[in-house]
Amino acid sequence: MSDKIPEGNRSARERLARQREQEKGREKRRRTLIVASAVVGVLALAAVVGLIAANVSKDGGEDTASGPAIAPSGASGEDALTLPVGAADAPSTLTIWEDFRCPVCAQFENALRDTVSELVNDGQVRVEYHLATIIDGNLGGSGSLRAANAAACAQDAGKFAPYHDVLFSNQPTEPDDAYGKNSRLIELAGKVQGLDTPEFRSCVEDGDHDSWVKKSDTAFRKGGFQGTPTVLLNGESVFPSKDGEQISPAALKKWVLAANKGKKPGTAAPSDPDAPAPSSAASSSASPEGSATAGGSATPSPQGDGPADPAAPSSAAGS
């Protein structure tokens, strides 16, 4: 039998081969078009999602800081960045830099709150609170900013101290940006008698003090502090320790009474313009010796165990 393919069959096979190649080409072009369309769709979706994220409502944590820095009522000090609590003429000043998302700040507050309140009520110290937002920079989110703005709104209502305590008593875990929701901050205001008012809600939702909070955070980062909390007694760092002794309720009280020896307790209201400045108080922007520059890492000292020995600063200044 001859192994030659008849001419007619060969032509037919060649036509089939050409048809198959043409079909493959069309299929390849069709798949390319589908893939290209899908990519365009994904990019378009990403653009939409980005637009939604850029215009997210304040309740979802939008960074709203813009415009002039509006200081809350009663703020004092350089650039009105200090929120004072206690007698303006108290013999000693306790300067505290805090971030409402900072877990070590909550440990400090929960362990020392009663002692600080006692010293304030007895006219032994005036507390000067300053707010920072470093956790937002470290972990993302806006809870530090939103909570600080809400606290400034509470200052407008004359209720900063109790609301400050409520925020730290109900602090979410550090990675949880629950304070990025204005609704949660307003909900917690219900725990402070008389705070949840239309004025307070408007102040929180509109971010009235956002720019002021950012200005305060900038001052913190430029201050050369190690992290939050930063606690200074008359300009000297006392957290997590002082002269080798760990901070505790008893230690803080001892340090304050020693600093105040021979001095009269304060009696003037914080807003009294005629009250003399505390003679032994250092500037609230003073930096403790040996602290890291802004943007550096915290160098915590060794600490003891238990609630009376709060941990060293864990939130380094920087993003």
CSV table of C-alpha atoms in Angstrom, one decimal:
chain,number,residue,atom,x,y,z
A,1,MET,CA,0.0,0.0,0.0
A,2,SER,CA,1.3,3.4,-0.9
A,3,ASP,CA,2.2,5.8,2.0
A,4,LYS,CA,1.4,8.8,-0.1
A,5,ILE,CA,-1.6,11.0,1.0
A,6,PRO,CA,-3.9,11.8,-1.8
A,7,GLU,CA,-3.8,15.4,-2.9
A,8,GLY,CA,-7.4,16.0,-2.0
A,9,ASN,CA,-7.0,14.7,1.5
A,10,ARG,CA,-3.9,16.7,2.1
A,11,SER,CA,-5.6,19.9,1.1
A,12,ALA,CA,-8.5,19.1,3.4
A,13,ARG,CA,-6.2,18.5,6.3
A,14,GLU,CA,-4.3,21.8,5.6
A,15,ARG,CA,-7.6,23.7,5.6
A,16,LEU,CA,-8.6,22.1,9.0
A,17,ALA,CA,-5.2,23.0,10.4
A,18,ARG,CA,-5.6,26.6,9.3
A,19,GLN,CA,-9.1,26.8,10.8
A,20,ARG,CA,-7.8,25.4,14.1
A,21,GLU,CA,-5.0,28.0,14.2
A,22,GLN,CA,-7.5,30.7,13.4
A,23,GLU,CA,-9.8,29.5,16.2
A,24,LYS,CA,-6.9,29.5,18.6
A,25,GLY,CA,-6.0,33.0,17.6
A,26,ARG,CA,-9.6,34.2,18.1
A,27,GLU,CA,-9.8,32.4,21.5
A,28,LYS,CA,-6.6,33.9,22.7
A,29,ARG,CA,-7.8,37.4,21.7
A,30,ARG,CA,-11.1,36.8,23.5
A,31,ARG,CA,-9.3,35.7,26.7
A,32,THR,CA,-7.0,38.7,26.5
A,33,LEU,CA,-10.0,41.0,26.2
A,34,ILE,CA,-11.7,39.3,29.2
A,35,VAL,CA,-8.6,39.6,31.4
A,36,ALA,CA,-8.0,43.2,30.4
A,37,SER,CA,-11.6,44.1,31.2
A,38,ALA,CA,-11.3,42.4,34.6
A,39,VAL,CA,-8.2,44.4,35.4
A,40,VAL,CA,-9.9,47.6,34.4
A,41,GLY,CA,-12.8,46.6,36.6
A,42,VAL,CA,-10.6,45.9,39.6
A,43,LEU,CA,-8.8,49.2,39.2
A,44,ALA,CA,-12.0,51.0,38.9
A,45,LEU,CA,-13.3,49.3,42.0
A,46,ALA,CA,-10.1,50.2,43.8
A,47,ALA,CA,-10.6,53.8,42.8
A,48,VAL,CA,-14.1,53.8,44.1
A,49,VAL,CA,-13.0,52.2,47.4
A,50,GLY,CA,-10.3,54.8,47.7
A,51,LEU,CA,-12.8,57.5,47.1
A,52,ILE,CA,-15.1,56.1,49.7
A,53,ALA,CA,-12.2,55.8,52.2
A,54,ALA,CA,-11.2,59.3,51.6
A,55,ASN,CA,-14.7,60.6,52.2
A,56,VAL,CA,-15.6,58.3,55.1
A,57,SER,CA,-17.8,59.8,57.7
A,58,LYS,CA,-16.3,61.1,60.9
A,59,ASP,CA,-18.0,58.3,62.8
A,60,GLY,CA,-15.8,56.0,60.8
A,61,GLY,CA,-12.6,57.7,61.8
A,62,GLU,CA,-11.8,60.4,59.2
A,63,ASP,CA,-8.8,62.6,60.0
A,64,THR,CA,-10.7,65.9,60.2
A,65,ALA,CA,-7.9,68.1,61.5
A,66,SER,CA,-7.9,71.3,59.4
A,67,GLY,CA,-8.2,75.0,59.8
A,68,PRO,CA,-7.0,77.0,62.8
A,69,ALA,CA,-6.3,75.4,66.1
A,70,ILE,CA,-9.3,76.2,68.4
A,71,ALA,CA,-8.2,75.7,72.1
A,72,PRO,CA,-10.9,74.4,74.4
A,73,SER,CA,-12.2,76.7,77.1
A,74,GLY,CA,-9.9,77.1,80.1
A,75,ALA,CA,-6.8,75.8,78.3
A,76,SER,CA,-3.7,77.5,79.4
A,77,GLY,CA,0.1,77.5,79.0
A,78,GLU,CA,2.2,78.0,75.9
A,79,ASP,CA,-0.1,78.0,72.8
A,80,ALA,CA,-3.0,77.1,75.2
A,81,LEU,CA,-2.0,73.4,75.0
A,82,THR,CA,-2.5,72.6,78.7
A,83,LEU,CA,-5.7,71.3,80.3
A,84,PRO,CA,-5.3,72.2,84.0
A,85,VAL,CA,-7.0,70.4,86.9
A,86,GLY,CA,-6.6,71.6,90.5
A,87,ALA,CA,-5.7,74.8,92.3
A,88,ALA,CA,-3.8,77.2,90.2
A,89,ASP,CA,-1.6,78.1,93.2
A,90,ALA,CA,-0.8,74.6,94.3
A,91,PRO,CA,2.8,74.3,95.5
A,92,SER,CA,3.6,71.5,93.0
A,93,THR,CA,2.7,70.7,89.4
A,94,LEU,CA,2.2,67.3,87.9
A,95,THR,CA,2.6,67.4,84.1
A,96,ILE,CA,1.1,64.4,82.3
A,97,TRP,CA,1.3,63.6,78.6
A,98,GLU,CA,-1.1,60.9,77.5
A,99,ASP,CA,-2.7,59.2,74.6
A,100,PHE,CA,-6.2,57.8,75.1
A,101,ARG,CA,-5.3,54.6,73.1
A,102,CYS,CA,-2.1,54.0,75.1
A,103,PRO,CA,-2.5,50.9,77.3
A,104,VAL,CA,0.4,52.0,79.6
A,105,CYS,CA,-1.4,55.3,80.2
A,106,ALA,CA,-4.5,53.4,81.3
A,107,GLN,CA,-2.3,51.3,83.6
A,108,PHE,CA,-0.9,54.5,85.1
A,109,GLU,CA,-4.3,56.1,85.4
A,110,ASN,CA,-6.1,53.1,86.9
A,111,ALA,CA,-3.3,52.6,89.5
A,112,LEU,CA,-2.7,56.2,90.5
A,113,ARG,CA,-6.1,57.9,89.8
A,114,ASP,CA,-7.3,57.9,93.4
A,115,THR,CA,-3.9,59.2,94.7
A,116,VAL,CA,-3.7,62.0,92.1
A,117,SER,CA,-7.3,63.0,92.9
A,118,GLU,CA,-6.5,63.1,96.6
A,119,LEU,CA,-3.5,65.3,96.1
A,120,VAL,CA,-5.5,67.6,93.8
A,121,ASN,CA,-8.4,67.9,96.3
A,122,ASP,CA,-6.0,68.6,99.1
A,123,GLY,CA,-4.4,71.5,97.1
A,124,GLN,CA,-1.0,69.7,97.0
A,125,VAL,CA,-0.7,69.5,93.2
A,126,ARG,CA,-2.1,71.1,90.1
A,127,VAL,CA,-2.2,68.6,87.2
A,128,GLU,CA,-1.5,69.8,83.7
A,129,TYR,CA,-2.7,67.4,81.1
A,130,HIS,CA,-1.4,67.3,77.6
A,131,LEU,CA,-2.7,65.1,74.8
A,132,ALA,CA,-0.8,63.1,72.2
A,133,THR,CA,-1.9,60.8,69.3
A,134,ILE,CA,1.1,58.6,68.8
A,135,ILE,CA,-0.8,55.3,68.7
A,136,ASP,CA,-2.7,56.5,65.6
A,137,GLY,CA,0.7,57.0,64.0
A,138,ASN,CA,2.1,53.6,65.2
A,139,LEU,CA,-0.9,51.4,64.5
A,140,GLY,CA,-3.1,53.4,62.2
A,141,GLY,CA,-6.7,54.5,62.8
A,142,SER,CA,-7.9,57.8,64.4
A,143,GLY,CA,-9.0,56.8,67.9
A,144,SER,CA,-6.3,58.8,69.6
A,145,LEU,CA,-7.3,62.0,67.7
A,146,ARG,CA,-11.0,61.4,68.0
A,147,ALA,CA,-10.8,60.7,71.8
A,148,ALA,CA,-8.6,63.7,72.4
A,149,ASN,CA,-11.0,65.9,70.5
A,150,ALA,CA,-13.9,64.6,72.6
A,151,ALA,CA,-11.9,65.2,75.8
A,152,ALA,CA,-11.3,68.8,74.6
A,153,CYS,CA,-15.1,69.1,74.0
A,154,ALA,CA,-15.6,67.8,77.6
A,155,GLN,CA,-13.2,70.6,78.7
A,156,ASP,CA,-15.5,73.1,77.0
A,157,ALA,CA,-18.3,71.8,79.2
A,158,GLY,CA,-16.2,71.9,82.4
A,159,LYS,CA,-16.1,68.1,82.6
A,160,PHE,CA,-12.7,67.1,81.3
A,161,ALA,CA,-11.5,65.3,84.4
A,162,PRO,CA,-14.4,62.9,84.8
A,163,TYR,CA,-14.6,62.2,81.1
A,164,HIS,CA,-10.9,61.7,81.0
A,165,ASP,CA,-11.3,59.1,83.7
A,166,VAL,CA,-14.2,57.4,81.8
A,167,LEU,CA,-12.1,57.1,78.6
A,168,PHE,CA,-9.2,55.4,80.4
A,169,SER,CA,-11.6,53.2,82.4
A,170,ASN,CA,-13.2,52.0,79.2
A,171,GLN,CA,-10.2,51.9,77.0
A,172,PRO,CA,-10.4,49.3,74.2
A,173,THR,CA,-7.4,47.0,73.5
A,174,GLU,CA,-4.6,48.8,71.8
A,175,PRO,CA,-5.1,47.4,68.2
A,176,ASP,CA,-8.9,48.1,68.5
A,177,ASP,CA,-9.7,51.5,67.1
A,178,ALA,CA,-13.1,51.7,68.8
A,179,TYR,CA,-12.4,55.3,69.8
A,180,GLY,CA,-12.2,56.2,66.1
A,181,LYS,CA,-16.0,56.1,66.2
A,182,ASN,CA,-17.6,59.3,67.5
A,183,SER,CA,-20.7,57.3,68.4
A,184,ARG,CA,-18.7,55.4,71.0
A,185,LEU,CA,-17.2,58.6,72.5
A,186,ILE,CA,-20.7,60.1,72.7
A,187,GLU,CA,-22.0,56.9,74.3
A,188,LEU,CA,-19.3,57.1,77.0
A,189,ALA,CA,-20.2,60.7,77.6
A,190,GLY,CA,-23.5,59.3,79.1
A,191,LYS,CA,-21.4,58.1,82.0
A,192,VAL,CA,-20.6,61.7,83.0
A,193,GLN,CA,-23.6,63.6,84.4
A,194,GLY,CA,-24.6,66.5,82.2
A,195,LEU,CA,-22.0,66.0,79.5
A,196,ASP,CA,-24.1,64.4,76.7
A,197,THR,CA,-25.6,67.6,75.3
A,198,PRO,CA,-26.3,68.8,71.8
A,199,GLU,CA,-23.3,71.1,72.1
A,200,PHE,CA,-21.0,68.3,73.1
A,201,ARG,CA,-22.3,66.0,70.4
A,202,SER,CA,-21.8,68.8,67.8
A,203,CYS,CA,-18.3,69.5,69.0
A,204,VAL,CA,-17.4,65.8,68.8
A,205,GLU,CA,-18.9,65.1,65.4
A,206,ASP,CA,-17.6,68.3,63.8
A,207,GLY,CA,-14.1,67.8,65.2
A,208,ASP,CA,-14.0,71.3,66.6
A,209,HIS,CA,-10.6,70.8,68.3
A,210,ASP,CA,-8.9,68.4,65.9
A,211,SER,CA,-6.3,71.0,64.8
A,212,TRP,CA,-5.6,71.9,68.4
A,213,VAL,CA,-5.1,68.2,69.2
A,214,LYS,CA,-2.6,67.9,66.3
A,215,LYS,CA,-0.8,71.0,67.5
A,216,SER,CA,-0.5,69.4,71.0
A,217,ASP,CA,0.8,66.2,69.4
A,218,THR,CA,3.4,68.2,67.5
A,219,ALA,CA,4.6,69.8,70.7
A,220,PHE,CA,4.9,66.3,72.3
A,221,ARG,CA,7.0,65.0,69.4
A,222,LYS,CA,9.3,68.1,69.5
A,223,GLY,CA,9.6,67.9,73.3
A,224,GLY,CA,12.1,65.0,73.3
A,225,PHE,CA,9.9,62.8,75.5
A,226,GLN,CA,10.4,59.0,75.6
A,227,GLY,CA,6.8,58.1,75.1
A,228,THR,CA,3.4,58.0,76.8
A,229,PRO,CA,2.7,58.4,79.6
A,230,THR,CA,5.3,61.0,80.4
A,231,VAL,CA,4.8,62.2,84.0
A,232,LEU,CA,6.8,65.1,85.5
A,233,LEU,CA,6.7,66.3,89.0
A,234,ASN,CA,7.9,69.9,89.0
A,235,GLY,CA,9.7,69.2,85.8
A,236,GLU,CA,11.4,66.0,87.0
A,237,SER,CA,10.4,62.6,85.5
A,238,VAL,CA,8.7,60.3,88.0
A,239,PHE,CA,7.5,57.6,85.6
A,240,PRO,CA,8.2,54.8,85.8
A,241,SER,CA,10.6,55.6,88.7
A,242,LYS,CA,12.4,58.4,90.5
A,243,ASP,CA,15.8,58.0,92.1
A,244,GLY,CA,15.6,54.2,91.6
A,245,GLU,CA,12.2,53.9,93.4
A,246,GLN,CA,9.3,52.6,91.3
A,247,ILE,CA,6.2,54.9,91.1
A,248,SER,CA,3.3,53.8,93.3
A,249,PRO,CA,0.5,55.5,95.2
A,250,ALA,CA,2.6,55.7,98.3
A,251,ALA,CA,5.7,56.8,96.5
A,252,LEU,CA,4.0,59.5,94.5
A,253,LYS,CA,2.4,60.9,97.7
A,254,LYS,CA,5.8,60.8,99.5
A,255,TRP,CA,7.5,62.7,96.6
A,256,VAL,CA,4.8,65.4,96.5
A,257,LEU,CA,4.7,66.0,100.2
A,258,ALA,CA,8.5,66.2,100.3
A,259,ALA,CA,8.5,68.7,97.5
A,260,ASN,CA,5.8,70.7,99.3
A,261,LYS,CA,7.4,70.7,102.7
A,262,GLY,CA,6.9,74.1,104.4
A,263,LYS,CA,4.5,75.3,101.6
A,264,LYS,CA,0.8,76.1,101.9
A,265,PRO,CA,-1.7,74.1,99.9
A,266,GLY,CA,-3.3,75.8,97.0
A,267,THR,CA,-6.8,77.2,97.2
A,268,ALA,CA,-7.3,79.2,94.0
A,269,ALA,CA,-9.5,77.8,91.2
A,270,PRO,CA,-7.7,76.8,88.0
A,271,SER,CA,-9.3,79.6,86.1
A,272,ASP,CA,-8.5,82.3,88.7
A,273,PRO,CA,-6.4,84.9,86.6
A,274,ASP,CA,-5.0,86.4,89.8
A,275,ALA,CA,-3.7,83.2,91.2
A,276,PRO,CA,0.2,83.1,91.4
A,277,ALA,CA,1.9,80.5,89.4
A,278,PRO,CA,3.3,77.5,91.4
A,279,SER,CA,6.8,78.6,92.5
A,280,SER,CA,8.3,75.1,92.1
A,281,ALA,CA,6.7,74.2,88.8
A,282,ALA,CA,8.8,73.8,85.8
A,283,SER,CA,7.6,74.5,82.3
A,284,SER,CA,5.2,71.9,81.1
A,285,SER,CA,7.3,71.4,78.0
A,286,ALA,CA,10.4,70.5,80.0
A,287,SER,CA,12.1,67.3,78.8
A,288,PRO,CA,13.3,64.7,81.4
A,289,GLU,CA,17.1,64.2,81.4
A,290,GLY,CA,18.1,61.3,79.2
A,291,SER,CA,14.9,61.0,77.3
A,292,ALA,CA,14.9,60.1,73.6
A,293,THR,CA,14.4,62.7,70.9
A,294,ALA,CA,11.0,62.7,69.1
A,295,GLY,CA,10.8,59.9,66.7
A,296,GLY,CA,13.1,57.7,68.7
A,297,SER,CA,12.4,54.6,70.7
A,298,ALA,CA,11.5,54.5,74.4
A,299,THR,CA,14.1,53.3,76.8
A,300,PRO,CA,12.1,52.0,79.7
A,301,SER,CA,13.5,51.5,83.1
A,302,PRO,CA,13.1,48.2,84.9
A,303,GLN,CA,9.8,47.9,86.8
A,304,GLY,CA,8.2,45.9,89.4
A,305,ASP,CA,5.0,43.8,89.2
A,306,GLY,CA,1.5,44.5,90.2
A,307,PRO,CA,-1.0,47.4,89.6
A,308,ALA,CA,0.9,49.8,91.8
A,309,ASP,CA,3.9,49.5,89.5
A,310,PRO,CA,2.7,50.6,86.1
A,311,ALA,CA,4.8,49.5,83.1
A,312,ALA,CA,7.3,51.8,81.6
A,313,PRO,CA,6.3,53.9,78.5
A,314,SER,CA,5.6,51.5,75.7
A,315,SER,CA,4.4,54.0,73.1
A,316,ALA,CA,7.5,55.6,71.6
A,317,ALA,CA,7.1,59.0,70.0
A,318,GLY,CA,6.9,58.4,66.3
A,319,SER,CA,4.8,56.7,63.7
